[in-house]
Amino acid sequence: MNYKNIYDRLVQNAQNRNLSGYAERHHIVPKCMGGDNTKSNVVHLSAKEHFIAHKLLVRIYPHTKGVWYALIAMGRIVE
């Protein structure tokens, strides 16, 4: 399964819409991988999308501790 492709589509969909209601900020390039707080590196996701984005990042970069820490910090159990 191409997790990077799924992640890219999730981000692209988020960039092309206005999310009404509750939203969470997500760094497209994670801060632990050199991402910053610039507007071009941040998208607004629903809580479910945010969780999915972090699960995808763990699948894409399984040896990057920072993406694991971010997922765990969300208070979820990783399968």
PDB file of C-alpha atoms in Angstrom:
ATOM      1  CA  MET A   1       0.000   0.000   0.000  1.00  0.00           C
ATOM      2  CA  ASN A   2       1.318   3.447  -0.898  1.00  0.00           C
ATOM      3  CA  TYR A   3       0.952   5.341   2.401  1.00  0.00           C
ATOM      4  CA  LYS A   4       2.789   8.394   1.038  1.00  0.00           C
ATOM      5  CA  ASN A   5       0.260   8.754  -1.767  1.00  0.00           C
ATOM      6  CA  ILE A   6      -2.640   8.497   0.689  1.00  0.00           C
ATOM      7  CA  TYR A   7      -1.000  11.075   2.978  1.00  0.00           C
ATOM      8  CA  ASP A   8      -0.384  13.461   0.078  1.00  0.00           C
ATOM      9  CA  ARG A   9      -4.023  13.213  -1.038  1.00  0.00           C
ATOM     10  CA  LEU A  10      -5.269  13.834   2.518  1.00  0.00           C
ATOM     11  CA  VAL A  11      -3.126  16.968   2.758  1.00  0.00           C
ATOM     12  CA  GLN A  12      -4.082  18.173  -0.715  1.00  0.00           C
ATOM     13  CA  ASN A  13      -7.790  17.757   0.034  1.00  0.00           C
ATOM     14  CA  ALA A  14      -7.354  19.737   3.249  1.00  0.00           C
ATOM     15  CA  GLN A  15      -5.540  22.534   1.433  1.00  0.00           C
ATOM     16  CA  ASN A  16      -8.361  22.850  -1.090  1.00  0.00           C
ATOM     17  CA  ARG A  17     -11.249  23.332   1.325  1.00  0.00           C
ATOM     18  CA  ASN A  18     -12.521  25.474   4.170  1.00  0.00           C
ATOM     19  CA  LEU A  19     -13.164  23.306   7.198  1.00  0.00           C
ATOM     20  CA  SER A  20     -15.989  24.660   9.327  1.00  0.00           C
ATOM     21  CA  GLY A  21     -16.257  23.824  12.999  1.00  0.00           C
ATOM     22  CA  TYR A  22     -13.581  22.142  15.067  1.00  0.00           C
ATOM     23  CA  ALA A  23     -10.207  21.761  13.360  1.00  0.00           C
ATOM     24  CA  GLU A  24      -6.699  20.785  14.392  1.00  0.00           C
ATOM     25  CA  ARG A  25      -3.461  22.225  12.996  1.00  0.00           C
ATOM     26  CA  HIS A  26      -1.206  19.683  11.338  1.00  0.00           C
ATOM     27  CA  HIS A  27       2.355  20.201  10.114  1.00  0.00           C
ATOM     28  CA  ILE A  28       2.666  18.742   6.616  1.00  0.00           C
ATOM     29  CA  VAL A  29       6.396  18.204   7.084  1.00  0.00           C
ATOM     30  CA  PRO A  30       6.648  17.226  10.753  1.00  0.00           C
ATOM     31  CA  LYS A  31       8.651  19.542  12.986  1.00  0.00           C
ATOM     32  CA  CYS A  32      10.821  16.573  14.003  1.00  0.00           C
ATOM     33  CA  MET A  33      11.818  16.300  10.337  1.00  0.00           C
ATOM     34  CA  GLY A  34      12.642  19.956   9.814  1.00  0.00           C
ATOM     35  CA  GLY A  35       9.137  21.313   9.222  1.00  0.00           C
ATOM     36  CA  ASP A  36       8.258  24.768  10.490  1.00  0.00           C
ATOM     37  CA  ASN A  37       5.205  26.835  11.416  1.00  0.00           C
ATOM     38  CA  THR A  38       4.906  28.637   8.087  1.00  0.00           C
ATOM     39  CA  LYS A  39       1.438  28.832   6.558  1.00  0.00           C
ATOM     40  CA  SER A  40       2.524  26.660   3.635  1.00  0.00           C
ATOM     41  CA  ASN A  41       3.465  23.834   6.037  1.00  0.00           C
ATOM     42  CA  VAL A  42       0.255  23.819   8.078  1.00  0.00           C
ATOM     43  CA  VAL A  43      -3.180  22.450   7.200  1.00  0.00           C
ATOM     44  CA  HIS A  44      -6.358  22.239   9.232  1.00  0.00           C
ATOM     45  CA  LEU A  45      -7.741  18.741   9.668  1.00  0.00           C
ATOM     46  CA  SER A  46     -10.677  17.190  11.485  1.00  0.00           C
ATOM     47  CA  ALA A  47      -9.674  15.210  14.580  1.00  0.00           C
ATOM     48  CA  LYS A  48     -10.154  11.925  12.699  1.00  0.00           C
ATOM     49  CA  GLU A  49      -8.097  13.118   9.721  1.00  0.00           C
ATOM     50  CA  HIS A  50      -5.367  14.328  12.076  1.00  0.00           C
ATOM     51  CA  PHE A  51      -5.116  10.930  13.729  1.00  0.00           C
ATOM     52  CA  ILE A  52      -5.058   9.203  10.322  1.00  0.00           C
ATOM     53  CA  ALA A  53      -2.342  11.599   9.115  1.00  0.00           C
ATOM     54  CA  HIS A  54      -0.130  10.662  12.062  1.00  0.00           C
ATOM     55  CA  LYS A  55      -0.746   6.940  11.575  1.00  0.00           C
ATOM     56  CA  LEU A  56       0.256   7.360   7.927  1.00  0.00           C
ATOM     57  CA  LEU A  57       3.435   9.235   8.901  1.00  0.00           C
ATOM     58  CA  VAL A  58       4.425   6.322  11.151  1.00  0.00           C
ATOM     59  CA  ARG A  59       3.917   3.937   8.217  1.00  0.00           C
ATOM     60  CA  ILE A  60       5.892   6.187   5.837  1.00  0.00           C
ATOM     61  CA  TYR A  61       8.759   6.917   8.267  1.00  0.00           C
ATOM     62  CA  PRO A  62       8.816   3.943  10.677  1.00  0.00           C
ATOM     63  CA  HIS A  63      12.374   4.646  11.858  1.00  0.00           C
ATOM     64  CA  THR A  64      11.764   8.314  12.742  1.00  0.00           C
ATOM     65  CA  LYS A  65      11.168   8.477  16.486  1.00  0.00           C
ATOM     66  CA  GLY A  66       9.548  11.899  16.361  1.00  0.00           C
ATOM     67  CA  VAL A  67       6.579  10.712  14.296  1.00  0.00           C
ATOM     68  CA  TRP A  68       6.009   7.905  16.788  1.00  0.00           C
ATOM     69  CA  TYR A  69       6.173  10.357  19.695  1.00  0.00           C
ATOM     70  CA  ALA A  70       3.625  12.613  18.003  1.00  0.00           C
ATOM     71  CA  LEU A  71       1.207   9.737  17.469  1.00  0.00           C
ATOM     72  CA  ILE A  72       1.599   8.511  21.027  1.00  0.00           C
ATOM     73  CA  ALA A  73       1.081  12.060  22.309  1.00  0.00           C
ATOM     74  CA  MET A  74      -2.326  12.036  20.666  1.00  0.00           C
ATOM     75  CA  GLY A  75      -3.291   9.511  23.336  1.00  0.00           C
ATOM     76  CA  ARG A  76      -3.852   6.604  21.005  1.00  0.00           C
ATOM     77  CA  ILE A  77      -2.590   3.051  20.968  1.00  0.00           C
ATOM     78  CA  VAL A  78      -0.633   2.117  17.841  1.00  0.00           C
ATOM     79  CA  GLU A  79      -1.565  -1.210  16.272  1.00  0.00           C
TER      80      GLU A  79
END
